[in-house]
PDB file of C-alpha atoms in Angstrom:
ATOM      1  CA  MET U   7      -0.142  -0.065   0.102  1.00 49.00           C
ATOM      2  CA  LEU U   8       1.259   3.489  -0.943  1.00 49.00           C
ATOM      3  CA  VAL U   9       0.956   6.054   1.761  1.00 46.00           C
ATOM      4  CA  PRO U  10       1.562   9.821   0.433  1.00 48.00           C
ATOM      5  CA  ALA U  11       4.520  11.440   1.896  1.00 46.00           C
ATOM      6  CA  ARG U  12       3.803  14.338   4.395  1.00 49.00           C
ATOM      7  CA  SER U  13       5.914  17.622   4.307  1.00 46.00           C
ATOM      8  CA  GLU U  14       7.909  18.537   7.266  1.00 42.00           C
ATOM      9  CA  THR U  15       5.271  21.310   7.952  1.00 46.00           C
ATOM     10  CA  ALA U  16       2.237  18.746   8.111  1.00 48.00           C
ATOM     11  CA  ARG U  17       4.153  16.420  10.470  1.00 43.00           C
ATOM     12  CA  THR U  18       4.659  19.565  12.913  1.00 43.00           C
ATOM     13  CA  GLU U  19       1.074  20.499  12.703  1.00 49.00           C
ATOM     14  CA  LEU U  20      -0.029  16.995  13.464  1.00 50.00           C
ATOM     15  CA  ALA U  21       2.394  16.875  16.321  1.00 44.00           C
ATOM     16  CA  GLY U  22       0.989  20.265  17.665  1.00 53.00           C
ATOM     17  CA  LEU U  23      -2.380  18.862  17.725  1.00 59.00           C
ATOM     18  CA  ARG U  24      -1.489  15.826  20.059  1.00 66.00           C
ATOM     19  CA  GLY U  25      -2.543  16.458  23.362  1.00 71.00           C
ATOM     20  CA  SER U  26      -4.787  19.477  22.369  1.00 80.00           C
ATOM     21  CA  PHE U  27      -8.442  19.825  23.230  1.00 83.00           C
ATOM     22  CA  GLY U  28     -10.969  21.247  20.898  1.00 84.00           C
ATOM     23  CA  ALA U  29     -12.581  24.679  21.489  1.00 87.00           C
ATOM     24  CA  VAL U  30     -16.117  23.188  20.456  1.00 87.00           C
ATOM     25  CA  ASP U  31     -15.526  20.523  23.391  1.00 85.00           C
ATOM     26  CA  HIS U  32     -15.318  23.393  25.599  1.00 83.00           C
ATOM     27  CA  GLY U  33     -18.406  25.314  24.504  1.00 91.00           C
ATOM     28  CA  LEU U  34     -17.222  27.503  21.732  1.00 93.00           C
ATOM     29  CA  ALA U  35     -19.264  27.692  18.584  1.00 94.00           C
ATOM     30  CA  PRO U  36     -17.465  28.470  15.258  1.00 92.00           C
ATOM     31  CA  GLY U  37     -19.410  31.106  13.237  1.00 93.00           C
ATOM     32  CA  ALA U  38     -21.823  31.982  16.144  1.00 94.00           C
ATOM     33  CA  SER U  39     -23.058  35.595  15.859  1.00 95.00           C
ATOM     34  CA  ASP U  40     -22.803  36.222  19.658  1.00 95.00           C
ATOM     35  CA  ASP U  41     -19.970  37.145  21.670  1.00 96.00           C
ATOM     36  CA  GLN U  42     -17.922  34.146  23.086  1.00 96.00           C
ATOM     37  CA  SER U  43     -15.464  35.875  24.874  1.00 97.00           C
ATOM     38  CA  LEU U  44     -16.361  34.410  28.335  1.00 96.00           C
ATOM     39  CA  VAL U  45     -16.164  30.810  27.000  1.00 96.00           C
ATOM     40  CA  MET U  46     -12.927  31.652  24.946  1.00 95.00           C
ATOM     41  CA  GLN U  47     -11.358  33.032  28.293  1.00 96.00           C
ATOM     42  CA  GLN U  48     -12.356  29.889  30.209  1.00 96.00           C
ATOM     43  CA  ALA U  49     -10.787  27.713  27.294  1.00 95.00           C
ATOM     44  CA  LEU U  50      -7.615  29.731  27.274  1.00 95.00           C
ATOM     45  CA  ASP U  51      -7.297  29.508  31.009  1.00 95.00           C
ATOM     46  CA  ARG U  52      -7.580  25.849  30.874  1.00 92.00           C
ATOM     47  CA  ALA U  53      -4.986  25.447  28.188  1.00 91.00           C
ATOM     48  CA  ALA U  54      -2.590  27.536  30.400  1.00 92.00           C
ATOM     49  CA  ARG U  55      -3.489  25.476  33.478  1.00 92.00           C
ATOM     50  CA  GLU U  56      -3.007  22.014  31.780  1.00 91.00           C
ATOM     51  CA  GLY U  57      -0.164  23.027  29.386  1.00 90.00           C
ATOM     52  CA  ARG U  58      -2.292  21.775  26.385  1.00 90.00           C
ATOM     53  CA  PRO U  59      -2.846  23.337  23.135  1.00 91.00           C
ATOM     54  CA  LEU U  60      -6.325  24.904  22.272  1.00 93.00           C
ATOM     55  CA  PHE U  61      -7.441  23.842  18.843  1.00 92.00           C
ATOM     56  CA  LEU U  62      -9.900  26.266  17.198  1.00 92.00           C
ATOM     57  CA  PRO U  63     -11.914  24.402  14.372  1.00 91.00           C
ATOM     58  CA  PRO U  64     -12.490  26.785  10.988  1.00 93.00           C
ATOM     59  CA  GLY U  65     -14.880  29.562  11.781  1.00 95.00           C
ATOM     60  CA  ARG U  66     -15.215  32.847  13.109  1.00 96.00           C
ATOM     61  CA  TYR U  67     -15.077  33.609  16.935  1.00 96.00           C
ATOM     62  CA  LEU U  68     -16.449  37.046  18.157  1.00 96.00           C
ATOM     63  CA  VAL U  69     -14.257  37.814  21.217  1.00 97.00           C
ATOM     64  CA  SER U  70     -12.892  40.786  23.040  1.00 97.00           C
ATOM     65  CA  ASN U  71     -10.823  41.530  26.146  1.00 97.00           C
ATOM     66  CA  LEU U  72      -9.021  38.174  26.258  1.00 96.00           C
ATOM     67  CA  THR U  73      -6.188  37.775  28.562  1.00 95.00           C
ATOM     68  CA  MET U  74      -3.303  35.471  27.550  1.00 93.00           C
ATOM     69  CA  ALA U  75      -1.268  33.529  30.115  1.00 92.00           C
ATOM     70  CA  SER U  76       2.132  32.077  29.951  1.00 91.00           C
ATOM     71  CA  GLY U  77       2.220  28.823  28.027  1.00 88.00           C
ATOM     72  CA  VAL U  78      -1.094  29.367  26.067  1.00 90.00           C
ATOM     73  CA  ARG U  79      -0.847  27.710  22.585  1.00 90.00           C
ATOM     74  CA  ILE U  80      -3.826  28.238  20.106  1.00 91.00           C
ATOM     75  CA  ILE U  81      -3.837  26.121  16.987  1.00 90.00           C
ATOM     76  CA  GLY U  82      -6.230  26.605  14.015  1.00 90.00           C
ATOM     77  CA  ILE U  83      -6.595  26.267  10.489  1.00 89.00           C
ATOM     78  CA  PRO U  84      -4.724  28.897   8.521  1.00 90.00           C
ATOM     79  CA  GLY U  85      -6.946  31.587   7.019  1.00 91.00           C
ATOM     80  CA  ARG U  86     -10.145  29.647   8.354  1.00 93.00           C
ATOM     81  CA  SER U  87      -9.869  29.708  12.262  1.00 93.00           C
ATOM     82  CA  VAL U  88     -10.518  33.547  12.963  1.00 94.00           C
ATOM     83  CA  MET U  89     -10.669  35.438  16.146  1.00 94.00           C
ATOM     84  CA  VAL U  90     -12.725  38.495  15.211  1.00 95.00           C
ATOM     85  CA  TYR U  91     -12.737  41.468  17.665  1.00 96.00           C
ATOM     86  CA  SER U  92     -16.174  42.179  18.900  1.00 94.00           C
ATOM     87  CA  GLY U  93     -15.446  45.822  20.301  1.00 92.00           C
ATOM     88  CA  GLY U  94     -15.386  47.248  23.762  1.00 88.00           C
ATOM     89  CA  GLY U  95     -11.848  47.354  24.885  1.00 93.00           C
ATOM     90  CA  ARG U  96      -9.140  45.256  23.283  1.00 94.00           C
ATOM     91  CA  LEU U  97      -8.864  41.802  21.336  1.00 94.00           C
ATOM     92  CA  LEU U  98      -6.402  40.376  23.888  1.00 91.00           C
ATOM     93  CA  THR U  99      -3.743  41.294  26.293  1.00 91.00           C
ATOM     94  CA  ALA U 100      -0.323  39.313  27.073  1.00 86.00           C
ATOM     95  CA  ASN U 101       1.498  41.482  29.717  1.00 85.00           C
ATOM     96  CA  GLY U 102       4.544  39.848  31.322  1.00 85.00           C
ATOM     97  CA  VAL U 103       3.808  36.465  29.779  1.00 82.00           C
ATOM     98  CA  SER U 104       6.133  34.033  28.092  1.00 81.00           C
ATOM     99  CA  ASP U 105       5.696  31.152  25.811  1.00 79.00           C
ATOM    100  CA  VAL U 106       2.448  32.246  24.107  1.00 79.00           C
ATOM    101  CA  ALA U 107       2.035  30.918  20.583  1.00 79.00           C
ATOM    102  CA  SER U 108      -0.713  30.885  17.959  1.00 79.00           C
ATOM    103  CA  THR U 109      -0.791  28.991  14.674  1.00 76.00           C
ATOM    104  CA  ALA U 110      -3.261  29.494  12.134  1.00 66.00           C
TER     105      ALA U 110
END
């Protein structure tokens, strides 16, 4: 049986998903028209606390005033997993933190 070769980038992306938890499993709804800031913040806090990446499936997530903690990793689909600023303050803050990453 022939198996297509995977690029180094694809292998890295798959490795990044291992151990992650899905935003949908945490209650986020891709494409929802309502503000999802509270649920997104809870998911980010869990990601930091557990040291696991948060996976955002394709969709738009209306959010604002998010606070990033050290060690947070967000993984999404490039150009398809989009956090949209819903207004009222700022999109996110990451003051005095380290090891914060986003791949999308």
